[in-house]
Coordinates of N, CA, C and O in Angstrom, one line a residue:
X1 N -0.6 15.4 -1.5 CA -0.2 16.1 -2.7 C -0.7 15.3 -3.9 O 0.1 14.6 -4.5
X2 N -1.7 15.3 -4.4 CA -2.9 14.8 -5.4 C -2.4 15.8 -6.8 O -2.1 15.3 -7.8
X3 N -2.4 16.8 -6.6 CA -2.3 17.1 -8.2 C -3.6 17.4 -8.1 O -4.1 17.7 -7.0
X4 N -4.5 17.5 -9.4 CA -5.9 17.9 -9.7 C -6.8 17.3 -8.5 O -6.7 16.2 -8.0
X5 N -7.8 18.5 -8.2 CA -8.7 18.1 -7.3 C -9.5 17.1 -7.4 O -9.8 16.9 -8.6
X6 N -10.0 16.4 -6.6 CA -10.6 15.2 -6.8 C -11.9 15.8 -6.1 O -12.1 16.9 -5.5
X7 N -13.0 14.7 -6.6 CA -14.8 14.3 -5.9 C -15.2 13.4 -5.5 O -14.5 12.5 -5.4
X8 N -16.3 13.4 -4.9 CA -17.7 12.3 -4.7 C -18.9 13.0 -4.8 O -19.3 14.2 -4.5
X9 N -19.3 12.1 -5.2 CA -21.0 12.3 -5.1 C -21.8 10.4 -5.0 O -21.4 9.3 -5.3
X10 N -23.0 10.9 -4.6 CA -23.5 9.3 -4.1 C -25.1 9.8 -4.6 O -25.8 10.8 -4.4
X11 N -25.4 8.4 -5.4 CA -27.3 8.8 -5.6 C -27.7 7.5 -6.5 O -27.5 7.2 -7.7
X12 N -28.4 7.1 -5.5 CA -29.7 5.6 -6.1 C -28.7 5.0 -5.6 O -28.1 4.5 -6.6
X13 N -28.0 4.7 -4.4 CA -26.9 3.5 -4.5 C -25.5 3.3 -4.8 O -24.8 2.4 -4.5
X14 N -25.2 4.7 -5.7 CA -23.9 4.4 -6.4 C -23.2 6.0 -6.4 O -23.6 7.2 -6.5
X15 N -22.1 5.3 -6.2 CA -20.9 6.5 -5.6 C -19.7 6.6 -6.7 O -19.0 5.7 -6.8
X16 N -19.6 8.0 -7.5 CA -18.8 8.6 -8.1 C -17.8 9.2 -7.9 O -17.9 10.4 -8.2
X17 N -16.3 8.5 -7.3 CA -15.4 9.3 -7.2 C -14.0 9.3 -8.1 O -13.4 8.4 -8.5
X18 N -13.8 11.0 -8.3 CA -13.0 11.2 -8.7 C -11.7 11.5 -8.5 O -11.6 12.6 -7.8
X19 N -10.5 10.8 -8.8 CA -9.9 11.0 -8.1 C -8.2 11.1 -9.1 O -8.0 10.6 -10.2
X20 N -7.3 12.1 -8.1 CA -5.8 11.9 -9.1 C -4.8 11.6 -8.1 O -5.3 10.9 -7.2
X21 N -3.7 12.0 -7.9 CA -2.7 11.3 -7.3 C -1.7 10.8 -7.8 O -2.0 10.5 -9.0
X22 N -0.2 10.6 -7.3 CA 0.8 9.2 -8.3 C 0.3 8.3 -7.9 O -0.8 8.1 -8.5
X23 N 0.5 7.6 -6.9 CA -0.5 6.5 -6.7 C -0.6 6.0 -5.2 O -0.5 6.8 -4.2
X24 N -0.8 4.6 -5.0 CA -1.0 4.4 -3.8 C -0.2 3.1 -3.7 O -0.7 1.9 -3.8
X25 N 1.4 3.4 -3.3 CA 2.4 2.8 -3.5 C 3.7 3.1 -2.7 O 3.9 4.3 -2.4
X26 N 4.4 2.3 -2.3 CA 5.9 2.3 -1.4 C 5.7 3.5 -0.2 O 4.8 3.2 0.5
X27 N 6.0 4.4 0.0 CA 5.7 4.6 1.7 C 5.0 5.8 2.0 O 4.7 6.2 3.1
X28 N 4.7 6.5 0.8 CA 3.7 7.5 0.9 C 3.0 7.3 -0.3 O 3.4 6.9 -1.3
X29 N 1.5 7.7 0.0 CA 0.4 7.8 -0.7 C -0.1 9.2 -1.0 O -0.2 10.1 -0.2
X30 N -0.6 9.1 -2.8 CA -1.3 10.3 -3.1 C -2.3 9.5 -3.7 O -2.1 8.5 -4.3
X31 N -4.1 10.1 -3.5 CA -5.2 9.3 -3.9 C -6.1 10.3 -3.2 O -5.7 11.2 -2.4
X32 N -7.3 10.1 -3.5 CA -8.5 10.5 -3.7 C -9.2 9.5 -2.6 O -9.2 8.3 -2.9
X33 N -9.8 10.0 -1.4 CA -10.6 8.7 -0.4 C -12.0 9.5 0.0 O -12.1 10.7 0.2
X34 N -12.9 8.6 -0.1 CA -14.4 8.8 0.8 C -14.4 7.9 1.9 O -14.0 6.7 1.8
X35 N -14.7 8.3 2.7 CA -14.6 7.6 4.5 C -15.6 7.8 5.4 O -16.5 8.6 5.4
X36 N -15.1 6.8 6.3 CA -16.1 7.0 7.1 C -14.9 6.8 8.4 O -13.8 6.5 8.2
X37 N -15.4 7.1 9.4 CA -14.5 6.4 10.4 C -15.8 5.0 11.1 O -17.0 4.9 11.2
X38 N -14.2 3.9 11.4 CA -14.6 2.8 11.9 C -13.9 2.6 13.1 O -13.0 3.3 13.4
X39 N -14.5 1.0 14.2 CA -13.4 1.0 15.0 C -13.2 -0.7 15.4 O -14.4 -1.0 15.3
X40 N -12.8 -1.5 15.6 CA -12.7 -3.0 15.9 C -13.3 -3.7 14.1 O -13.4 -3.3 12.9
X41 N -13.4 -5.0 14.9 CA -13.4 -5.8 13.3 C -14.5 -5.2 12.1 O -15.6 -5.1 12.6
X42 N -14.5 -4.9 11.1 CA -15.2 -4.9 9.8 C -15.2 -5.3 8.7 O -14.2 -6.0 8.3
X43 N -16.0 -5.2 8.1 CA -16.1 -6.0 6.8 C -16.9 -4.6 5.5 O -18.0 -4.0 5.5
X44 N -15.8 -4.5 4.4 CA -16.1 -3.3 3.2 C -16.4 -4.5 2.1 O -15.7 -5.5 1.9
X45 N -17.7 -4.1 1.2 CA -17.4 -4.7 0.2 C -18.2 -3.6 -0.9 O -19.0 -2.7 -0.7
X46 N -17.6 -4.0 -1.9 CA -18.3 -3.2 -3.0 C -18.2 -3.5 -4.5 O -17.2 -4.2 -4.7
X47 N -18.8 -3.4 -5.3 CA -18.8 -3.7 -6.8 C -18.4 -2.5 -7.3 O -19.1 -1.5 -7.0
X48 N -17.0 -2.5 -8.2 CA -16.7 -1.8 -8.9 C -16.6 -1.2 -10.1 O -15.7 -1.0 -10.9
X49 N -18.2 -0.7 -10.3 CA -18.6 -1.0 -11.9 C -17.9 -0.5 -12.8 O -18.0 -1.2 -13.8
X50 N -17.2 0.4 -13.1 CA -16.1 1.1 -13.7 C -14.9 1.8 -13.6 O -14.7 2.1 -12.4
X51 N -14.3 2.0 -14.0 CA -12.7 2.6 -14.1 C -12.2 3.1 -14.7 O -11.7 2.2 -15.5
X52 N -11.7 4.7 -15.2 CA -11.4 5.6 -16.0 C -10.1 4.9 -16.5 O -9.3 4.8 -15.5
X53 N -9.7 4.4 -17.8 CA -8.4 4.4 -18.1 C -7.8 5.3 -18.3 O -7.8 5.5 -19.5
X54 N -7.0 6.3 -17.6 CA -6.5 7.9 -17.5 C -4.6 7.1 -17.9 O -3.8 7.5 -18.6
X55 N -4.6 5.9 -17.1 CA -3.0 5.5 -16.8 C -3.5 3.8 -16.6 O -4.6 3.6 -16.1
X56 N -2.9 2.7 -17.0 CA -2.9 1.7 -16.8 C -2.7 1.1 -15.1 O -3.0 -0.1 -14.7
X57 N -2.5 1.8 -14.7 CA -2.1 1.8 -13.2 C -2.9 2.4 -12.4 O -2.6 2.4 -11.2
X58 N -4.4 3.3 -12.9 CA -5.7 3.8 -12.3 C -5.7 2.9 -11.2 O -5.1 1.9 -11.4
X59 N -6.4 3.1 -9.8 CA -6.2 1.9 -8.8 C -8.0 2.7 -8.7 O -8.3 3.9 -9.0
X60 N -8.7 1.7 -8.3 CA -10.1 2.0 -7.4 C -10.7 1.1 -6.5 O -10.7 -0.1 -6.8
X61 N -11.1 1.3 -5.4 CA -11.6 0.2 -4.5 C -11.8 0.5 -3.1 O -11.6 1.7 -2.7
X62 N -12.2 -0.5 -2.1 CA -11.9 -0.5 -1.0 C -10.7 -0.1 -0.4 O -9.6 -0.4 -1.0
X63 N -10.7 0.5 0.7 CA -9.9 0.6 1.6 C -10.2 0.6 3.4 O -11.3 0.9 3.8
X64 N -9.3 0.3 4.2 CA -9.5 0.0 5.5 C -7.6 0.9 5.7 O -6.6 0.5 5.1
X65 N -7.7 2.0 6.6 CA -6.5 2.9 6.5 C -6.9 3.5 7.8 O -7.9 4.1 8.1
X66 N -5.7 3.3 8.5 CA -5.3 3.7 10.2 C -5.3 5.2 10.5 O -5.7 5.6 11.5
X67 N -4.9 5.9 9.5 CA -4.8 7.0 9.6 C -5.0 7.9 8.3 O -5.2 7.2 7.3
X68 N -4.9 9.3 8.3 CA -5.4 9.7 7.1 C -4.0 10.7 6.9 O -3.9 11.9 6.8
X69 N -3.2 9.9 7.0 CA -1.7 10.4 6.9 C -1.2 9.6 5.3 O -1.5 8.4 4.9
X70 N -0.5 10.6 4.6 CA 0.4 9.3 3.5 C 1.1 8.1 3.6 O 1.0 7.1 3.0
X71 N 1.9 8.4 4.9 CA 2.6 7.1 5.3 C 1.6 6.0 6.3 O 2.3 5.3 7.1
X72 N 0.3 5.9 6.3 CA -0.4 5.6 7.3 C -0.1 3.5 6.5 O 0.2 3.1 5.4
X73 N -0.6 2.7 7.9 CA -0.7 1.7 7.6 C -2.2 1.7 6.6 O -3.1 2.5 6.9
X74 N -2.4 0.7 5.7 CA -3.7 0.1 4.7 C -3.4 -0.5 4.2 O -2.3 -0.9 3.7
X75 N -4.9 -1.0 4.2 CA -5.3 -2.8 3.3 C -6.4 -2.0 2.4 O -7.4 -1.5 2.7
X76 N -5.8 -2.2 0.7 CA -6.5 -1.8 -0.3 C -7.1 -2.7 -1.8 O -6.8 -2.7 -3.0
X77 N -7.8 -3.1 -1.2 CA -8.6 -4.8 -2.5 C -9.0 -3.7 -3.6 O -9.9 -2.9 -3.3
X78 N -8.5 -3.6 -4.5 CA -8.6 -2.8 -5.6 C -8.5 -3.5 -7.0 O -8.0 -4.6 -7.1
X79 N -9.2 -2.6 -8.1 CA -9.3 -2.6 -9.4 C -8.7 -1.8 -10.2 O -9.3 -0.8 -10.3
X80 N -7.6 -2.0 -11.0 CA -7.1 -0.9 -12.0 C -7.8 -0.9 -13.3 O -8.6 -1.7 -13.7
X81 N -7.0 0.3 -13.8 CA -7.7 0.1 -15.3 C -7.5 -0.9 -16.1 O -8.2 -1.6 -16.8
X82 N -5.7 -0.9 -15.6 CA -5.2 -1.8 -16.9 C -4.3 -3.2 -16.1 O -3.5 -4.0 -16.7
X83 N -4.3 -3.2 -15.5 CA -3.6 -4.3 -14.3 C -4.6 -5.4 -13.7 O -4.1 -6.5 -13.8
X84 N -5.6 -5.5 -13.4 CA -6.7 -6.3 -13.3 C -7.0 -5.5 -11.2 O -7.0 -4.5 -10.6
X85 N -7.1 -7.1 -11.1 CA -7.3 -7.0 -9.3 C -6.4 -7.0 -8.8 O -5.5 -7.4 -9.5
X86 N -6.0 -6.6 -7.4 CA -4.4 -6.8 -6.5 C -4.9 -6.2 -5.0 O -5.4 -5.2 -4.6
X87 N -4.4 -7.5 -4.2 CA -4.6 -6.4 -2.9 C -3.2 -5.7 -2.4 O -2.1 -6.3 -2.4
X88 N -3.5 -4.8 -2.0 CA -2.0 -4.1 -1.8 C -2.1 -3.2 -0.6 O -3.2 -2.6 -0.4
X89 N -0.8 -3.2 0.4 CA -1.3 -3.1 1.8 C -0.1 -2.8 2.4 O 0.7 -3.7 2.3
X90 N 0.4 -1.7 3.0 CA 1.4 -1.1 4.0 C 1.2 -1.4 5.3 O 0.5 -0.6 5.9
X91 N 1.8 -2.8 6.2 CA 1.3 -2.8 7.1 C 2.3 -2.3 8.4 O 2.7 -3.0 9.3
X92 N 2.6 -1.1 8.1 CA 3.2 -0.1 9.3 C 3.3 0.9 9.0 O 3.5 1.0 7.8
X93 N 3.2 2.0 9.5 CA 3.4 3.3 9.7 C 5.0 3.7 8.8 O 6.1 3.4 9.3
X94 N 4.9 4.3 7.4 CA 5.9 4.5 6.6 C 6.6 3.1 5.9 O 7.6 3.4 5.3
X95 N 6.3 1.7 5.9 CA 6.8 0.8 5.8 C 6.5 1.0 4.0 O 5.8 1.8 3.3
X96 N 7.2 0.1 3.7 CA 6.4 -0.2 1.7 C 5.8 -1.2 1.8 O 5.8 -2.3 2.5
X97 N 5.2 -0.7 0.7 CA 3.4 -1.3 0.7 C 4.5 -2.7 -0.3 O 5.6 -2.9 -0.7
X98 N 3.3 -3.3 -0.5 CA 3.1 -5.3 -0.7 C 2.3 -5.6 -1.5 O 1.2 -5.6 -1.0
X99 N 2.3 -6.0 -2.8 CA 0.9 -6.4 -3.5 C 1.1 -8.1 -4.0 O 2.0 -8.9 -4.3
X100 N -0.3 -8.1 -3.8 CA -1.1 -9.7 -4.1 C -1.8 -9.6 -5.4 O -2.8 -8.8 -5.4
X101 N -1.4 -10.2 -6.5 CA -2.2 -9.9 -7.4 C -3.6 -10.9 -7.8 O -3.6 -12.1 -7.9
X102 N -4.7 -10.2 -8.0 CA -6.0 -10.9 -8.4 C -5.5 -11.8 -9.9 O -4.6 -11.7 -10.7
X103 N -6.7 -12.4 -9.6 CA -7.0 -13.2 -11.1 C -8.2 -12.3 -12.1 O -8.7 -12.9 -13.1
X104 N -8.5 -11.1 -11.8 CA -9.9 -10.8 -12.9 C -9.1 -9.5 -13.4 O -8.5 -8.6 -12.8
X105 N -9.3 -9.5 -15.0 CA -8.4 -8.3 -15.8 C -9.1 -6.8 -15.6 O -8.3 -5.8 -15.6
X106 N -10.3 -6.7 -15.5 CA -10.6 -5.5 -15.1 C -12.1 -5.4 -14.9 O -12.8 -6.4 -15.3
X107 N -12.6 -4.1 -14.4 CA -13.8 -3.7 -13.7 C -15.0 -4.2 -15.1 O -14.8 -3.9 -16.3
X108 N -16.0 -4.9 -14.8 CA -16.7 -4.8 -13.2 C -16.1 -6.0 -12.4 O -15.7 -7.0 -13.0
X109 N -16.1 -5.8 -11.1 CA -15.5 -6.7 -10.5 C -15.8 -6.4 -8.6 O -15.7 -5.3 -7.9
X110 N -16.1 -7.2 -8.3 CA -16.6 -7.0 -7.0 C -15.5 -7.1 -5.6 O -14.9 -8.2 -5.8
X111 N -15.0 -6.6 -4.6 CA -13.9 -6.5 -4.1 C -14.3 -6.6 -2.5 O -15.5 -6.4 -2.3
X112 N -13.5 -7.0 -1.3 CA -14.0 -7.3 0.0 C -13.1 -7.3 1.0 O -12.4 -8.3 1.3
X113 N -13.1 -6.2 1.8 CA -11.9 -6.7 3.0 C -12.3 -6.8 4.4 O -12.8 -5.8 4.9
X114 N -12.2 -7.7 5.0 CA -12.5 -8.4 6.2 C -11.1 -8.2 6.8 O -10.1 -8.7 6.4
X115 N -11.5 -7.1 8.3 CA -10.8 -7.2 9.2 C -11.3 -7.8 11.0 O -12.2 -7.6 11.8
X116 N -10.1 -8.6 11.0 CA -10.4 -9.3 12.6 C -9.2 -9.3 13.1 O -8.2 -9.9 12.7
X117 N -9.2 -8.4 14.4 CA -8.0 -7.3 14.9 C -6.8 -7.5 14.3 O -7.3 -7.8 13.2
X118 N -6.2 -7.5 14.2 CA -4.8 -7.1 13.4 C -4.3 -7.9 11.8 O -3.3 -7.7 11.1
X119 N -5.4 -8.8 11.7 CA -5.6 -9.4 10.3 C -6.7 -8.7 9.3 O -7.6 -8.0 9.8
X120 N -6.3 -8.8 7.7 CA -7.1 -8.3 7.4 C -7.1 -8.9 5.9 O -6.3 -8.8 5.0
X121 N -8.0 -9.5 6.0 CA -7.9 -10.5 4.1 C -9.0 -10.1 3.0 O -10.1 -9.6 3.3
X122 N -8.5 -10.3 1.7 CA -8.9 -9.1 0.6 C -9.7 -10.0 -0.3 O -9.5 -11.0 0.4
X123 N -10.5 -10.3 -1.2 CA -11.1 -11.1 -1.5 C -11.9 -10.2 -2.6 O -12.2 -9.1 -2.4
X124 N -12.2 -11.2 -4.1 CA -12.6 -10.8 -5.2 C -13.9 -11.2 -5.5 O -14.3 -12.0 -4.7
X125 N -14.7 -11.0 -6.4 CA -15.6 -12.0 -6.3 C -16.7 -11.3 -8.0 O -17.1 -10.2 -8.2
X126 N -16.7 -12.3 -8.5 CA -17.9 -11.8 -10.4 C -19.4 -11.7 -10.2 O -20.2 -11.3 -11.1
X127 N -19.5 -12.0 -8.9 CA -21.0 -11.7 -8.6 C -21.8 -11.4 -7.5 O -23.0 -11.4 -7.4
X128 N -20.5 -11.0 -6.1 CA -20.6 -10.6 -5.1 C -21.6 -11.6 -4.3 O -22.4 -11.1 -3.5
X129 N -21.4 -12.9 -4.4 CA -22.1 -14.0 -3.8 C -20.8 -15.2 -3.5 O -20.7 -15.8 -2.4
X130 N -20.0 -15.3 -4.4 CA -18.9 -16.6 -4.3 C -17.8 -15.8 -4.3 O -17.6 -15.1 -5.3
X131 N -17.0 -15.7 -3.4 CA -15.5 -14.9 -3.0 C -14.3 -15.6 -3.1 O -13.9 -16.7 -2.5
X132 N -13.6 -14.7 -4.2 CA -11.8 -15.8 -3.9 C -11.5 -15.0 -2.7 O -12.1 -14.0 -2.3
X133 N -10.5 -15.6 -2.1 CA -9.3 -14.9 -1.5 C -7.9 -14.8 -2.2 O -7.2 -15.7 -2.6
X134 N -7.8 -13.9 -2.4 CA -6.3 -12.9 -3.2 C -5.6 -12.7 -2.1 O -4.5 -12.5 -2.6
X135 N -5.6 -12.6 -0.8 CA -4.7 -12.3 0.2 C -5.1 -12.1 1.7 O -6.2 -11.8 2.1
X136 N -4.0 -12.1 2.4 CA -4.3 -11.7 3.8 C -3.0 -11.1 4.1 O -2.2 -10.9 3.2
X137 N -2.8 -10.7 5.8 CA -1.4 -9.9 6.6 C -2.1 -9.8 7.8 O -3.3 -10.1 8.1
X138 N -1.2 -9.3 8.4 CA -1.5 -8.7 9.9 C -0.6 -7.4 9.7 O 0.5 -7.1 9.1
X139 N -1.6 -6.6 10.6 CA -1.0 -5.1 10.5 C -0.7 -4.6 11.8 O -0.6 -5.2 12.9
X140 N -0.5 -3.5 11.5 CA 0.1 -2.6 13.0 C -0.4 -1.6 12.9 O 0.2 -0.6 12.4
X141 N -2.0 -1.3 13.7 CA -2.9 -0.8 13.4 C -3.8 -0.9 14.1 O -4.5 -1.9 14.4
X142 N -4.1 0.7 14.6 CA -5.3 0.2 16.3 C -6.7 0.1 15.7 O -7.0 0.6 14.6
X143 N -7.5 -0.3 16.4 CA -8.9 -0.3 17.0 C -9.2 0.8 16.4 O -9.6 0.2 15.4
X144 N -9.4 1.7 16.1 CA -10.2 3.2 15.1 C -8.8 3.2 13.7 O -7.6 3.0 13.5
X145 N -10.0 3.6 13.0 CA -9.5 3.5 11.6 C -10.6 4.1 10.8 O -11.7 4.5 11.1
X146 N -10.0 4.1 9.4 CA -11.0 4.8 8.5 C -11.5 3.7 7.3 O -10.7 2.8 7.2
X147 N -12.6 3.7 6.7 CA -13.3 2.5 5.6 C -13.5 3.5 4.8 O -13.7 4.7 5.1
X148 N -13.5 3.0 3.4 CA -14.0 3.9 2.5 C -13.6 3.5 1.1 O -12.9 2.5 0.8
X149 N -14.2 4.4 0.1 CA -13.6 4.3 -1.3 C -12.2 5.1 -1.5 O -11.9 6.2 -1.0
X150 N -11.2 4.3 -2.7 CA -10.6 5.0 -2.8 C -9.8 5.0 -4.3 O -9.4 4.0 -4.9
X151 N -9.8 6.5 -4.9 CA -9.3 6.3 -6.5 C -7.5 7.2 -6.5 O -7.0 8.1 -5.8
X152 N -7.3 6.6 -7.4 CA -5.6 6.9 -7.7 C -5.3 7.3 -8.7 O -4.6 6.4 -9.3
X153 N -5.5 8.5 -9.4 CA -5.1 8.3 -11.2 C -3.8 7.7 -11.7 O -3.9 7.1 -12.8
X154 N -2.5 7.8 -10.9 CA -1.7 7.9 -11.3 C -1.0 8.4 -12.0 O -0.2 7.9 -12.7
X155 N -1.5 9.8 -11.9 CA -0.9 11.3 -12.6 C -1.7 12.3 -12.3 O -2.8 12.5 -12.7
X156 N -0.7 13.1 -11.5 CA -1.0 14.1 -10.8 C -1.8 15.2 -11.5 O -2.8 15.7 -10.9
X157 N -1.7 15.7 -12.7 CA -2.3 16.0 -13.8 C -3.5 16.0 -14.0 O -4.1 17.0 -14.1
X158 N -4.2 14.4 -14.2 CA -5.1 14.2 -14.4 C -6.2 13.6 -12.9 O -5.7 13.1 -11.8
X159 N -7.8 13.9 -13.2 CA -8.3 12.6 -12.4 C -8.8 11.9 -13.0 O -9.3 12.2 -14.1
X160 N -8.9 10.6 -12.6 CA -9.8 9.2 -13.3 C -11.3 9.3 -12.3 O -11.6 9.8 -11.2
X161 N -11.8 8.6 -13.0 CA -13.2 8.4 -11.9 C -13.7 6.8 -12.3 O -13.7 6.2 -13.3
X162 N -14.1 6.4 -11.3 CA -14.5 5.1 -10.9 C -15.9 5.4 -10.2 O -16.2 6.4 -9.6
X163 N -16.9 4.2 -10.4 CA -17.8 4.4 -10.2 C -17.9 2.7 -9.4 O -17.4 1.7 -9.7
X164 N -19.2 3.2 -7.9 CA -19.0 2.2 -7.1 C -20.7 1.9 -6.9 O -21.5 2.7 -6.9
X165 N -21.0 0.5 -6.8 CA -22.6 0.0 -6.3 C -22.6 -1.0 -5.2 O -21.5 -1.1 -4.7
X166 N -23.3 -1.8 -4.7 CA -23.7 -2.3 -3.7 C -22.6 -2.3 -2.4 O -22.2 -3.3 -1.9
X167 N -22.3 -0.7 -2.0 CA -21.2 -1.1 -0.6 C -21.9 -0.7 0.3 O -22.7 0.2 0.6
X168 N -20.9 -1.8 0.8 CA -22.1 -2.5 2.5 C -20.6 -2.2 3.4 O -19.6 -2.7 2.8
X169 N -20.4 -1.5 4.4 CA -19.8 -1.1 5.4 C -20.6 -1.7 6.8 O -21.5 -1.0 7.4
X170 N -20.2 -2.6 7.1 CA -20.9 -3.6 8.3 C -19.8 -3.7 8.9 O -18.6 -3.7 8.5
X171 N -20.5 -3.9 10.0 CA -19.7 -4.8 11.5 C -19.3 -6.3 11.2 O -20.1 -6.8 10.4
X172 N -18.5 -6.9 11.6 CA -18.0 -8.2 11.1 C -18.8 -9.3 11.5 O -19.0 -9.4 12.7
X173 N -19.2 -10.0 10.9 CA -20.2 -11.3 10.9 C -19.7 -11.9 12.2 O -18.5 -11.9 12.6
X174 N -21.0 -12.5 13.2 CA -20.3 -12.8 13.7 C -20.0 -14.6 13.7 O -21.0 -15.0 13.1
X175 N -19.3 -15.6 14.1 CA -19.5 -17.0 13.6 C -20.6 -17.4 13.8 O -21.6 -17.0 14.4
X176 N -20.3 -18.8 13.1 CA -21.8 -19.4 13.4 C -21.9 -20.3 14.5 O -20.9 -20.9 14.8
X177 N -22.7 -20.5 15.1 CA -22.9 -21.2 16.4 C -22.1 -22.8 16.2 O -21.9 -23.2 15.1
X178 N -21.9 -23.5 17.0 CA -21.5 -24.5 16.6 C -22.3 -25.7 16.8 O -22.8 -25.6 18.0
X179 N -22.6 -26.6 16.5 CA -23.3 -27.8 16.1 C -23.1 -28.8 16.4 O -23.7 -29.8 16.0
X180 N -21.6 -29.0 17.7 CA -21.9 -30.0 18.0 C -22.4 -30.2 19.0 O -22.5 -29.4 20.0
X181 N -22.8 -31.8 18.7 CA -23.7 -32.7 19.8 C -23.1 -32.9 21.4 O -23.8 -33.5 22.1

């Protein structure tokens, strides 16, 4: 139950979604998602070049989400309008969600969540080369799942739109060999 219909659109690289919703908060979610389906470890990152200030509480970003249910478990490395970065994450089916707050006040701002099976850690980054980590958890959450963008106006009313560039939806790195002698 979104309120005003939401969009996407994608061209040269960069993905325009619009989206309304209350938000994506305590045990059900309203928001605007573009997806893909995934399944075992991954890695979402993306640069978040903008953010509609519609509500101070606009959310935009990544997501990694079990189901395409409200109450579904997700790990969401996001950007608000007016809140800065935070990863914020329901890790059970109807449970309330948990936020980690970032250090960067607002978009542009580059975002990253790395999952390795039932862990899944959120990470920021000013130039999508050097990454904080803002958080981790372990979830309760199988092997298939959904990756994607995701916008929240936080008012049913309205939509905000956020605009997204360099996301890379890959398979999880895998380590590096080891070296010793």
């Amino acid at each position: 139950a979104v309120g005003a219909p939401g969009s996407a659109t994608a061209a040269n690289g960069v993905f325009t979604v619009r989206g309304a919703g209350a938000d994506v908060w305590g045990s059900q979610d309203a928001f605007d998602y573009v997806w893909q389906p995934i399944t075992g470890d991954i890695d979402v990152v993306a640069r978040v070049a903008s953010v509609e200030n519609v509500q101070a509480w606009v959310k935009a970003g990544v997501m990694i989400r079990e189901r395409l249910t409200a109450d579904s478990p997700h790990a969401f490395m996001l950007v608000s309008a007016g809140k800065g970065t935070a990863f914020q994450r329901r890790v059970a089916t109807g449970g309330a969600s948990t936020s980690t707050a970032g250090t960067f006040a607002a978009s542009p701002a580059w975002v990253k969540l790395e999952r390795r099976a039932n862990t899944i850690r959120a990470f920021q980054s000013a130039d999508g080369l050097t990454w904080t980590l803002v958080g981790s958890d372990t979830f309760t959450m199988g092997a298939a799942a959904y990756v994607g963008l995701a916008v929240s106006s936080h008012d049913v009313t309205r939509t905000a739109t956020a605009t997204f560039d360099g996301v890379q939806v890959q398979p999880a790195s895998a380590p590096p060999p080891s070296t010793a002698v």
